[in-house]
Short mmCIF file of C-alpha atoms and ligand atoms in Angstrom, two decimals:
data_model
loop_
_atom_site.label_atom_id
_atom_site.label_comp_id
_atom_site.label_asym_id
_atom_site.label_seq_id
_atom_site.Cartn_x
_atom_site.Cartn_y
_atom_site.Cartn_z
CA MET K 526 89.91 105.08 83.47
CA ILE K 527 89.52 101.40 84.26
CA ILE K 528 92.25 98.98 83.11
CA ALA K 529 91.45 95.27 83.42
CA ILE K 530 94.27 92.73 83.53
CA ASP K 531 93.29 89.06 83.56
CA GLY K 532 95.22 85.85 83.11
CA PRO K 533 96.49 82.75 84.88
CA SER K 534 98.78 82.72 87.89
CA GLY K 535 102.40 83.71 87.21
CA ALA K 536 101.85 85.51 83.89
CA GLY K 537 103.15 88.82 85.30
CA LYS K 538 99.84 90.54 86.07
CA SER K 539 100.84 91.96 89.46
CA THR K 540 104.21 93.37 88.46
CA LEU K 541 102.87 94.91 85.26
CA GLY K 542 99.64 96.09 86.88
CA LYS K 543 101.64 97.97 89.52
CA MET K 544 103.89 99.50 86.84
CA LEU K 545 100.87 100.72 84.84
CA ALA K 546 99.15 102.12 87.94
CA LYS K 547 102.29 104.07 88.84
CA GLU K 548 102.77 105.35 85.27
CA PHE K 549 99.23 106.75 85.00
CA GLY K 550 98.60 107.65 88.67
CA LEU K 551 95.83 105.08 89.08
CA LEU K 552 94.77 102.99 92.04
CA TYR K 553 95.97 99.38 91.86
CA LEU K 554 93.69 96.56 92.99
CA ASP K 555 94.98 93.00 93.31
CA THR K 556 91.68 91.09 93.40
CA GLY K 557 93.45 87.75 93.93
CA ALA K 558 94.67 89.14 97.27
CA MET K 559 91.03 89.62 98.27
CA TYR K 560 90.20 85.96 97.53
CA ARG K 561 93.38 84.94 99.37
CA ALA K 562 92.34 87.02 102.41
CA ALA K 563 88.89 85.39 102.43
CA ALA K 564 90.54 81.95 102.11
CA LEU K 565 92.82 82.69 105.07
CA ALA K 566 89.79 83.68 107.17
CA VAL K 567 88.18 80.33 106.28
CA LEU K 568 91.37 78.38 107.07
CA ARG K 569 91.67 80.14 110.43
CA ALA K 570 88.04 79.39 111.26
CA ARG K 571 88.71 75.72 110.43
CA VAL K 572 85.56 75.55 108.34
CA PRO K 573 85.60 72.83 105.65
CA PHE K 574 85.58 74.28 102.12
CA GLU K 575 82.66 72.02 101.18
CA ASP K 576 80.43 74.00 103.56
CA SER K 577 79.86 76.75 101.02
CA GLU K 578 77.19 78.50 103.08
CA LYS K 579 79.51 78.89 106.07
CA VAL K 580 82.42 79.85 103.79
CA ALA K 581 80.32 82.61 102.19
CA GLU K 582 79.23 83.80 105.64
CA ILE K 583 82.87 84.11 106.70
CA ALA K 584 83.71 86.00 103.48
CA ALA K 585 80.78 88.37 104.05
CA ASN K 586 81.77 89.06 107.66
CA SER K 587 85.50 89.55 106.99
CA LYS K 588 86.70 93.11 106.56
CA ILE K 589 89.22 92.97 103.72
CA ASP K 590 91.18 96.14 102.93
CA LEU K 591 94.07 96.89 100.58
CA THR K 592 96.07 99.95 101.53
CA GLY K 593 99.21 101.83 100.55
CA GLU K 594 101.10 102.47 97.34
CA PRO K 595 101.20 99.67 94.73
CA SER K 596 104.85 98.91 95.50
CA SER K 597 104.23 98.54 99.23
CA MET K 598 100.60 97.46 99.26
CA LYS K 599 99.31 95.91 102.48
CA VAL K 600 96.41 93.47 102.74
CA LEU K 601 94.41 93.75 105.95
CA LEU K 602 91.98 91.21 107.38
CA ASP K 603 89.87 92.75 110.13
CA GLY K 604 92.64 95.29 110.60
CA GLU K 605 95.49 92.73 110.83
CA ASP K 606 98.31 92.88 108.27
CA ILE K 607 98.23 89.51 106.49
CA SER K 608 100.27 90.54 103.42
CA SER K 609 102.94 87.85 103.85
CA GLU K 610 100.69 85.15 105.26
CA ILE K 611 98.49 85.04 102.13
CA ARG K 612 101.46 84.39 99.81
CA THR K 613 101.96 80.74 100.73
CA PRO K 614 101.13 77.84 98.37
CA GLU K 615 98.57 76.62 100.95
CA VAL K 616 96.61 79.89 100.84
CA ALA K 617 96.92 80.01 97.02
CA THR K 618 95.23 76.62 96.74
CA ALA K 619 92.59 77.56 99.32
CA ALA K 620 91.85 80.81 97.42
CA SER K 621 91.35 78.88 94.21
CA VAL K 622 88.81 76.60 95.96
CA VAL K 623 86.99 79.40 97.84
CA SER K 624 86.80 81.55 94.68
CA ALA K 625 84.75 78.86 92.91
CA ILE K 626 81.82 79.47 95.31
CA PRO K 627 79.30 81.82 93.61
CA ALA K 628 78.19 83.51 96.86
CA VAL K 629 81.82 84.37 97.65
CA ARG K 630 82.34 85.80 94.15
CA ARG K 631 79.23 88.01 94.46
CA ILE K 632 80.60 89.58 97.66
CA MET K 633 84.07 90.14 96.19
CA VAL K 634 82.82 91.51 92.85
CA GLU K 635 80.60 94.06 94.59
CA HIS K 636 83.51 95.15 96.77
CA GLN K 637 85.82 95.42 93.71
CA ARG K 638 83.30 97.55 91.76
CA THR K 639 82.88 99.91 94.71
CA ILE K 640 86.65 100.35 95.05
CA GLY K 641 87.22 100.75 91.29
CA ASN K 642 84.39 103.25 90.83
CA SER K 643 85.47 105.41 93.76
CA ALA K 644 89.12 105.77 92.69
CA PRO K 645 89.51 109.46 91.73
CA ASN K 646 91.72 108.92 88.63
CA GLY K 647 90.68 105.37 87.85
CA CYS K 648 91.98 101.96 88.70
CA VAL K 649 94.05 99.05 87.41
CA LEU K 650 92.40 95.82 88.53
CA GLU K 651 94.03 92.44 88.04
CA GLY K 652 92.45 89.02 88.44
CA ARG K 653 90.62 86.37 86.45
CA ASP K 654 87.20 87.90 85.68
CA ILE K 655 87.85 91.64 85.60
CA GLY K 656 87.25 92.22 81.88
CA SER K 657 84.50 89.60 81.65
CA VAL K 658 82.45 90.19 84.83
CA VAL K 659 83.67 92.91 87.21
CA PHE K 660 84.18 95.67 84.62
CA PRO K 661 82.99 94.38 81.22
CA ASP K 662 83.03 98.02 80.01
CA ALA K 663 86.63 98.64 81.09
CA ASP K 664 88.44 101.20 78.94
CA ILE K 665 91.31 98.79 78.30
CA LYS K 666 91.47 95.04 78.74
CA PHE K 667 94.57 92.88 78.77
CA PHE K 668 94.87 89.11 78.98
CA LEU K 669 98.40 88.14 80.01
CA THR K 670 99.40 84.53 79.58
CA ALA K 671 102.51 82.32 79.38
CA THR K 672 103.23 78.60 79.15
CA PRO K 673 102.73 76.69 82.44
CA GLU K 674 106.49 75.95 82.45
CA ALA K 675 107.47 79.62 82.13
CA ARG K 676 105.01 80.57 84.89
CA ALA K 677 106.21 77.75 87.15
CA ARG K 678 109.84 78.84 86.66
CA ARG K 679 108.97 82.40 87.73
CA ARG K 680 106.83 81.27 90.67
CA PHE K 681 109.48 78.79 91.81
CA ALA K 682 112.16 81.52 91.76
CA GLU K 683 109.88 83.88 93.75
CA ASP K 684 108.94 81.20 96.30
CA SER K 685 112.58 80.08 96.64
CA ALA K 686 113.64 83.65 97.41
CA LYS K 687 111.06 83.63 100.22
CA GLY K 688 112.23 80.21 101.42
CA LEU K 689 108.83 78.69 100.56
CA ALA K 690 109.24 76.53 97.48
CA ALA K 691 109.13 72.75 97.66
CA SER K 692 110.47 71.95 94.16
CA TYR K 693 110.02 73.08 90.56
CA ASP K 694 107.94 69.96 89.80
CA TYR K 695 105.64 70.63 92.75
CA THR K 696 105.22 74.28 91.67
CA LEU K 697 104.39 73.21 88.10
CA ARG K 698 101.84 70.70 89.36
CA GLU K 699 100.29 73.32 91.64
CA ILE K 700 100.05 75.81 88.73
CA ASN K 701 98.43 73.20 86.47
CA ASP K 702 95.92 72.20 89.19
CA ARG K 703 95.05 75.83 89.87
CA ASP K 704 94.66 76.59 86.14
CA ALA K 705 92.34 73.61 85.76
CA ARG K 706 90.15 74.78 88.66
CA ASP K 707 90.11 78.45 87.57
CA VAL K 708 89.24 77.57 83.95
CA SER K 709 86.63 74.91 84.64
CA ARG K 710 84.55 76.48 87.42
CA PRO K 711 81.01 77.23 86.23
CA ASP K 712 80.85 80.74 87.77
CA SER K 713 83.11 83.31 86.05
CA PRO K 714 85.83 80.97 84.80
CA LEU K 715 89.16 82.38 83.67
CA THR K 716 88.50 83.40 80.10
CA ILE K 717 89.66 85.92 77.51
CA ALA K 718 87.17 88.81 77.73
CA ASP K 719 85.66 90.33 74.59
CA GLY K 720 87.95 93.06 73.31
CA ALA K 721 90.97 92.01 75.37
CA THR K 722 94.50 92.36 74.02
CA VAL K 723 96.23 89.01 74.54
CA ILE K 724 99.95 89.07 75.34
CA ASP K 725 101.97 85.87 75.69
CA THR K 726 104.79 86.83 78.05
CA SER K 727 106.69 83.50 77.85
CA GLY K 728 109.55 84.72 75.69
CA LEU K 729 109.40 88.43 76.52
CA ASP K 730 111.17 90.39 79.21
CA LEU K 731 109.24 92.63 81.56
CA ASN K 732 110.10 95.83 79.75
CA GLU K 733 108.96 94.50 76.36
CA VAL K 734 105.56 93.59 77.81
CA PHE K 735 105.31 96.94 79.60
CA GLN K 736 106.03 98.87 76.39
CA THR K 737 103.32 96.96 74.53
CA MET K 738 100.83 97.69 77.31
CA LEU K 739 101.81 101.37 77.43
CA GLU K 740 101.22 101.73 73.68
CA ASN K 741 97.78 100.16 74.05
CA VAL K 742 96.80 102.47 76.90
CA ARG K 743 98.08 105.59 75.14
CA THR K 744 96.17 104.70 71.96
CA ALA K 745 92.97 104.05 73.91
CA ARG K 746 93.14 107.26 75.98
O1 DC M 1992 96.01 85.98 91.40
P1 DC M 1992 96.15 85.07 92.63
O2 DC M 1992 97.05 83.90 92.41
O3 DC M 1992 96.52 85.85 93.84
O4 DC M 1992 94.65 84.50 92.88
C1 DC M 1992 94.35 83.55 93.86
C2 DC M 1992 93.12 82.75 93.44
O5 DC M 1992 91.98 83.60 93.45
C3 DC M 1992 93.19 82.15 92.03
O6 DC M 1992 93.40 80.76 92.05
C4 DC M 1992 91.85 82.40 91.41
C5 DC M 1992 91.16 83.35 92.32
N1 DC M 1992 90.79 84.61 91.69
C6 DC M 1992 89.56 84.66 91.05
O7 DC M 1992 88.87 83.66 90.98
N2 DC M 1992 89.13 85.83 90.52
C7 DC M 1992 89.88 86.93 90.56
N3 DC M 1992 89.42 88.07 90.05
C8 DC M 1992 91.16 86.88 91.18
C9 DC M 1992 91.60 85.69 91.73
#
């Protein structure tokens, strides 16, 4: 079983994706973490993002692995644990820029299909193009969304807890900039895939969203 979860940053995809994976014994794949890992490799190599050929070469030569249970998932770059390092606003912005390069997307999509198809019980994948490009024939597709303000509030609280946040206004601006880039890029923009169930999580608590998703999965199975 393949479950696709797409939507903008801060809509709750990761938390709910992990909960669904645990509930049904599926592998969980955070595809944004893969773009973040590639972006970190580019930042470390000090290659300018405009040099898309070099950026794609770095992405192709980086070994990106996601290991462990959903709740304690580790992201490895060439064997090094970079799980915390990729969660900074700087890497988030870099990932959004790097992910607009078609050659980078081709590498990541291939990797994601291989991982999804080889999961013994199936896989929950979350990202921006899962239901539209990576697995257009997914058994179940969700599109989670929320107002930019609701998403910025959640992201600001998360970043503050990690000692990272600058201010709510900065977080909101960063979310709006990232949305604009993710929606407007020509290759695989963030979009609602055909057949996706859209859930606006702005006014809902986590459990309400989870119950709605569970019902959808149980009906589709
Ligand atoms: O979900 P996230 O914030 O970790 O994603 C980081 C960036 O990666 C985001 O700005 C868009 C990009 N991304 C993408 O283009 N396609 C995906 N399937 C997942 C993420």
